CSV table of C-alpha atoms in Angstrom, one decimal:
chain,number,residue,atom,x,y,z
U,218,UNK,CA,-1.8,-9.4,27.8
U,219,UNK,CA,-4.6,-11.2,26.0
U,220,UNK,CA,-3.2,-10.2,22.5
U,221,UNK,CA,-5.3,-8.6,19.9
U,222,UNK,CA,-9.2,-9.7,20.3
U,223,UNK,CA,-11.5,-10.6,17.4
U,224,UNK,CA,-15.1,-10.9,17.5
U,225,UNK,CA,-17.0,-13.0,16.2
U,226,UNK,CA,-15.1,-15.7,14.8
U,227,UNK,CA,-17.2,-17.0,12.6
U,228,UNK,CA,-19.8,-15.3,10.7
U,229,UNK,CA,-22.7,-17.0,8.2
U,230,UNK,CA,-24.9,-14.2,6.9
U,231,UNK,CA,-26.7,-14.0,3.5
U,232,UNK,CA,-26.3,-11.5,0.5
U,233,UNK,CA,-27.6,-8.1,1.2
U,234,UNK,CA,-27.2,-8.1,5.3
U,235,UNK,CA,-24.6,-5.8,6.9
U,236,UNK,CA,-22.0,-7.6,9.0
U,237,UNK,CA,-19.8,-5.9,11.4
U,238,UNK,CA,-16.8,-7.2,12.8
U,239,UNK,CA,-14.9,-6.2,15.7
U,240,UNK,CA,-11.3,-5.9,16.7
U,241,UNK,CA,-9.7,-4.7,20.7
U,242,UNK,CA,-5.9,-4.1,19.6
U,243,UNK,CA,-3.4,-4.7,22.1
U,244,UNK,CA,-3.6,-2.0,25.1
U,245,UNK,CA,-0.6,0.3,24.5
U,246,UNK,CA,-0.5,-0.4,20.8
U,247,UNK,CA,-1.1,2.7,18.4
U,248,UNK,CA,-1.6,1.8,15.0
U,249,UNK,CA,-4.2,-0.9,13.9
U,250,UNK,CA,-4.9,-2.7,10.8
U,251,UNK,CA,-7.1,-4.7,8.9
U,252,UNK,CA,-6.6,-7.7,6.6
U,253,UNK,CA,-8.1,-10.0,4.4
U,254,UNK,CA,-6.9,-13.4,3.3
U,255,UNK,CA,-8.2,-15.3,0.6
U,256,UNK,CA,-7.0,-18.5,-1.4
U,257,UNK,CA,-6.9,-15.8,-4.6
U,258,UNK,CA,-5.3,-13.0,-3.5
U,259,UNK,CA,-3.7,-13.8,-0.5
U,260,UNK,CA,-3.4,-11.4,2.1
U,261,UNK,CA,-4.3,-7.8,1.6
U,262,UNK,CA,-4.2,-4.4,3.7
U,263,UNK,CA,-7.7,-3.0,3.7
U,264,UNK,CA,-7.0,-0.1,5.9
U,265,UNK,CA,-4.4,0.9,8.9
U,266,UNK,CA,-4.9,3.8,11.8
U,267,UNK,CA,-2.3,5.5,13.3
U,268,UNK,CA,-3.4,6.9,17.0
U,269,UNK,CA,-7.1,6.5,16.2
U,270,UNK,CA,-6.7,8.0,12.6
U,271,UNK,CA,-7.7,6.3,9.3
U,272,UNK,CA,-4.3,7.3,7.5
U,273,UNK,CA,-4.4,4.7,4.1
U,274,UNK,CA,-7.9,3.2,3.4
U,275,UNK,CA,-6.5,2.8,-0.3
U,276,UNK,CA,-6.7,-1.1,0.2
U,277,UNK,CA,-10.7,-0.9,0.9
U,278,UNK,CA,-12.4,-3.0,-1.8
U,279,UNK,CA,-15.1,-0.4,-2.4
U,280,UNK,CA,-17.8,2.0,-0.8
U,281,UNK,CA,-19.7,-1.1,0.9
U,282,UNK,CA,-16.9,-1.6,3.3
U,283,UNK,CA,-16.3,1.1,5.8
U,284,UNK,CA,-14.1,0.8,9.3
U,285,UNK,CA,-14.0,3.2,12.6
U,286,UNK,CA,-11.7,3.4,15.4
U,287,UNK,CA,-13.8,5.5,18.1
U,288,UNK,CA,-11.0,4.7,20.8
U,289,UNK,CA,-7.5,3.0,21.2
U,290,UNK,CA,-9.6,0.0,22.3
U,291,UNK,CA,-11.5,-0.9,19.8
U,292,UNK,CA,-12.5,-0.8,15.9
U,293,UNK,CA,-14.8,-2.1,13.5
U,294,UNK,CA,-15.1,-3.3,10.0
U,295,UNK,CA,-18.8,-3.0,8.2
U,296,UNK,CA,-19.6,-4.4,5.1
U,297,UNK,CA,-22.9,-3.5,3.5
U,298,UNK,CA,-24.3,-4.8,1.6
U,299,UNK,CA,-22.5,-7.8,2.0
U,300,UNK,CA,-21.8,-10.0,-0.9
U,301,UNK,CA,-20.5,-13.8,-1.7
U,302,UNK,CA,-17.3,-12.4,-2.9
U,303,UNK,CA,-16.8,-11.2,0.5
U,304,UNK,CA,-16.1,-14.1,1.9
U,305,UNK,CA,-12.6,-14.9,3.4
U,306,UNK,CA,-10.8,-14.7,6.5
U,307,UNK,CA,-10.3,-11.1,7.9
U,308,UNK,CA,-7.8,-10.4,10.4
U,309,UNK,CA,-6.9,-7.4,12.8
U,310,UNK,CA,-3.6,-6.6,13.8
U,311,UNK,CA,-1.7,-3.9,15.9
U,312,UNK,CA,1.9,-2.4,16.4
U,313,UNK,CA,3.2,0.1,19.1
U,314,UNK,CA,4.9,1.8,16.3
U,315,UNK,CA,3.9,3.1,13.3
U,316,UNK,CA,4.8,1.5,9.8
U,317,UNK,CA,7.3,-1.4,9.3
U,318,UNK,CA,7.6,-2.6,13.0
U,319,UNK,CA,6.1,-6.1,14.4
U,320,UNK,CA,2.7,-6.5,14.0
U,321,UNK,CA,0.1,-9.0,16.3
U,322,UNK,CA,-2.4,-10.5,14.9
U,323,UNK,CA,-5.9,-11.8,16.2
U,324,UNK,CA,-7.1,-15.0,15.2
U,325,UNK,CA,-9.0,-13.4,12.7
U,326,UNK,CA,-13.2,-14.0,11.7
U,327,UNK,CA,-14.0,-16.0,8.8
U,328,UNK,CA,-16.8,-14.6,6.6
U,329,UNK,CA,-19.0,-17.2,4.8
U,330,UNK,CA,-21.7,-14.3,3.0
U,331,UNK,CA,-24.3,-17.1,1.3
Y,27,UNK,CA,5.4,-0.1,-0.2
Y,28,UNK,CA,6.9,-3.0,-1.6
Y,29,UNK,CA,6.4,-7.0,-1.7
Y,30,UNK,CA,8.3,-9.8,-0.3
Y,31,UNK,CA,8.5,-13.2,-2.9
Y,32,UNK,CA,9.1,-16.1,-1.2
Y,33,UNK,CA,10.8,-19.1,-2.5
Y,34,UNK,CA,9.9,-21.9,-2.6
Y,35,UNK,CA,6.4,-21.8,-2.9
Y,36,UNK,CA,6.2,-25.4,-1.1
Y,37,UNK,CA,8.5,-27.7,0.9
Y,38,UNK,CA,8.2,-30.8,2.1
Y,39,UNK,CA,11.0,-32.3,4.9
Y,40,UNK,CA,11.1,-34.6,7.3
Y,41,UNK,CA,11.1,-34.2,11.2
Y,42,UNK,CA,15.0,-33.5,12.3
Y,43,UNK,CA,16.0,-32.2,8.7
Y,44,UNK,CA,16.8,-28.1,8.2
Y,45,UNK,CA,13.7,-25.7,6.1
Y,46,UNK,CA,15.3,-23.1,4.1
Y,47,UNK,CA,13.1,-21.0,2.8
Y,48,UNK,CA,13.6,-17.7,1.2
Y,49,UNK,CA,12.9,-14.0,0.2
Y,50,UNK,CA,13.6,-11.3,-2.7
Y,51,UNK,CA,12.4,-7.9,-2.8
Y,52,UNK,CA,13.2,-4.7,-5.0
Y,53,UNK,CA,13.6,-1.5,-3.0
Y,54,UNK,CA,15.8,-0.8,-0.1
Y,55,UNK,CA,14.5,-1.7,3.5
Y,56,UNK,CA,14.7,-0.5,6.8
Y,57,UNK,CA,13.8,-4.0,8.4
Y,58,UNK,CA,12.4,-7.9,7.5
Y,59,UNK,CA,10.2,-9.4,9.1
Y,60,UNK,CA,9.5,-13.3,9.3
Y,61,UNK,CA,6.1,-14.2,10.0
Y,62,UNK,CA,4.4,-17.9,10.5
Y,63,UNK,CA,1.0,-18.7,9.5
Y,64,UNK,CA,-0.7,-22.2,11.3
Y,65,UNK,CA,-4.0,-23.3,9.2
Y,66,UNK,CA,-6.6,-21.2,10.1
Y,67,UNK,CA,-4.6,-19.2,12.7
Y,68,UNK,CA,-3.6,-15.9,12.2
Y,69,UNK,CA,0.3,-14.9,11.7
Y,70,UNK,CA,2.5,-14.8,14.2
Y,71,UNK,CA,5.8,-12.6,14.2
Y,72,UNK,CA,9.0,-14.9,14.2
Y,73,UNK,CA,11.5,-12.5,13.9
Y,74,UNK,CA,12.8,-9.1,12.7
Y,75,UNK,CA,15.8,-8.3,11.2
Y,76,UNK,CA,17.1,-4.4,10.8
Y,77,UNK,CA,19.0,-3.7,8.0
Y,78,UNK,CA,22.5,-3.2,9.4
Y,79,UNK,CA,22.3,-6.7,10.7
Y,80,UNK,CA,23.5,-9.4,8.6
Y,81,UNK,CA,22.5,-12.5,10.4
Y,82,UNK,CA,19.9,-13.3,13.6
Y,83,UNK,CA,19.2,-15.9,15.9
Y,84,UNK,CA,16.0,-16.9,17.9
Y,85,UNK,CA,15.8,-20.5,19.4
Y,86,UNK,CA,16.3,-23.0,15.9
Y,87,UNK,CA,15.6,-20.2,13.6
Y,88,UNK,CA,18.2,-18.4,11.6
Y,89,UNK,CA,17.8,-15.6,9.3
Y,90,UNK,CA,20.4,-14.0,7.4
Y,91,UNK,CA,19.5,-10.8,5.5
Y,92,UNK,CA,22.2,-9.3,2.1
Y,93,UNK,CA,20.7,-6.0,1.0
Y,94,UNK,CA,23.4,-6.2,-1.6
Y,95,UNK,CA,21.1,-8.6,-3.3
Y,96,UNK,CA,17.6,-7.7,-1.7
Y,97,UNK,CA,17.9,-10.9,0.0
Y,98,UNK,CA,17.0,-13.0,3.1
Y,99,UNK,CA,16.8,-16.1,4.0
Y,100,UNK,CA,15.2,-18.3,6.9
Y,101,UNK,CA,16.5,-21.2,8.0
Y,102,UNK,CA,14.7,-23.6,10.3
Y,103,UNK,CA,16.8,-26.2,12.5
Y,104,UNK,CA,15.8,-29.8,13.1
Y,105,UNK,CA,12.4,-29.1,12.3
Y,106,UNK,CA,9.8,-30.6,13.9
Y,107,UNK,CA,5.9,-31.7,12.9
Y,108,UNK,CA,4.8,-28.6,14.7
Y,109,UNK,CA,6.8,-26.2,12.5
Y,110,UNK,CA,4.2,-27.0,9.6
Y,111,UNK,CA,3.0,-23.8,8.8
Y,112,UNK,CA,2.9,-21.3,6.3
Y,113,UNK,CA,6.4,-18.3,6.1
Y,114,UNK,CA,5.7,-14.6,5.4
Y,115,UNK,CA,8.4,-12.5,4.6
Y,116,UNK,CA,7.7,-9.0,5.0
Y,117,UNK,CA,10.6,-6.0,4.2
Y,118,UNK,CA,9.9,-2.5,5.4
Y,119,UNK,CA,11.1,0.4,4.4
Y,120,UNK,CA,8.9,2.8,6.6
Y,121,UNK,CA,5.9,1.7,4.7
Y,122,UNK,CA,3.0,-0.2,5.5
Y,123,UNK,CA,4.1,-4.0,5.0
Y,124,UNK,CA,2.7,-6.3,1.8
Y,125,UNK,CA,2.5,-9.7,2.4
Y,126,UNK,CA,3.3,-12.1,-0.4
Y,127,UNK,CA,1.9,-15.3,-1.1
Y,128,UNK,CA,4.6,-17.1,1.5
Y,129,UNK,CA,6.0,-20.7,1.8
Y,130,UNK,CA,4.2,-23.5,2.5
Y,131,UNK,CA,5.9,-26.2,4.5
Y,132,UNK,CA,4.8,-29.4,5.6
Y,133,UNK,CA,7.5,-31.6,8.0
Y,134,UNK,CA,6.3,-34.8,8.2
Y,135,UNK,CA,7.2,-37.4,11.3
């Protein structure tokens, strides 16, 4: 298996633009979430799905970021507008199970928002 | 959901010497989980422990695990320049897992 895919890996955008990033959990896998990591606050849970369902978005930062899960194969993370303080490393991960069980992470897309 | 505090926040050894690092949390637990962190890499599950286990093994790692006193402890053998990394201890108790701020450890040759 290829593990969990994240694309793009790096993104430079400036203040104002929308940025989408994209995650392909692991096929099988049911639940999938989304991190962020900074130097400040470490790493946070912004949101998880459970069989394609947002079921805690409580995490989110605010109404500019918004994510989707159309399929089992694939989710996104949109930030708009974007801002400087949005700038860290966000990573996807996914589990077969649901809560508390191993989680794989993708190599994650650092955000530089100018 | 609850947080794991690792301790200590930084370690430095040398190649062949034994990393112990370890973890406190406050509400009971279903499982612990041990993740690794490289620099710029995202984590990677070491190992999982349930909580009717008391002790694991996987390769040179060791993790112990005393829900008596919400504790758990990993312990790295002859470490090598390759286990520099950040450690994440995660407990779960059926809800969605917090990450705390994690060990930083740095074996030099």
């Amino acid at each position: 298996d290829a593990g969990v895919i994240q694309s793009p890996r790096h993104e430079v955008t400036e203040m104002g633009q929308e940025v989408t990033l994209r995650c392909k959990p692991i096929s099988g896998h049911n639940s999938l979430f989304w991190y962020r990591q900074t130097m400040m606050r470490g790493l946070e849970l912004l949101i998880y799905f459970n069989n394609n369902v947002p079921i805690d978005d409580s995490g989110m930062p605010e109404d500019r970021f918004s994510a989707k899960m159309p399929n089992a194969s694939f989710s996104t993370l949109k930030i708009q507008p974007s801002e400087p303080r949005d700038s860290a490393v966000y990573f996807c991960a996914s589990s077969f199970e649901d809560l508390g069980e191993t989680q794989y992470f993708g190599p994650g897309t650092r955000l530089l928002v100018l | 959901s609850q947080q794991g505090e690792e301790d200590p926040q930084a370690l430095s050894i040398q190649e062949g010497e034994n990393a112990t690092m370890n973890c406190s949390y406050k509400t009971s637990i279903n499982n612990l989980q041990w993740y690794r962190q490289n620099s710029g890499r995202g984590l990677v599950h070491l190992i999982l422990i349930r909580s009717n286990e008391r002790e694991k093994h996987s390769g040179r790692l060791r993790v112990t695990l005393d829900t008596s006193k919400k504790s758990s402890s990993l312990l790295i053998t002859a470490s090598r320049a390759a286990d520099t990394a950040s450690y994440f201890c995660a407990p779960s108790g059926f809800q969605k897992l917090v990450f705390g701020t994690g060990t930083r450890l740095l074996v030099s040759p």
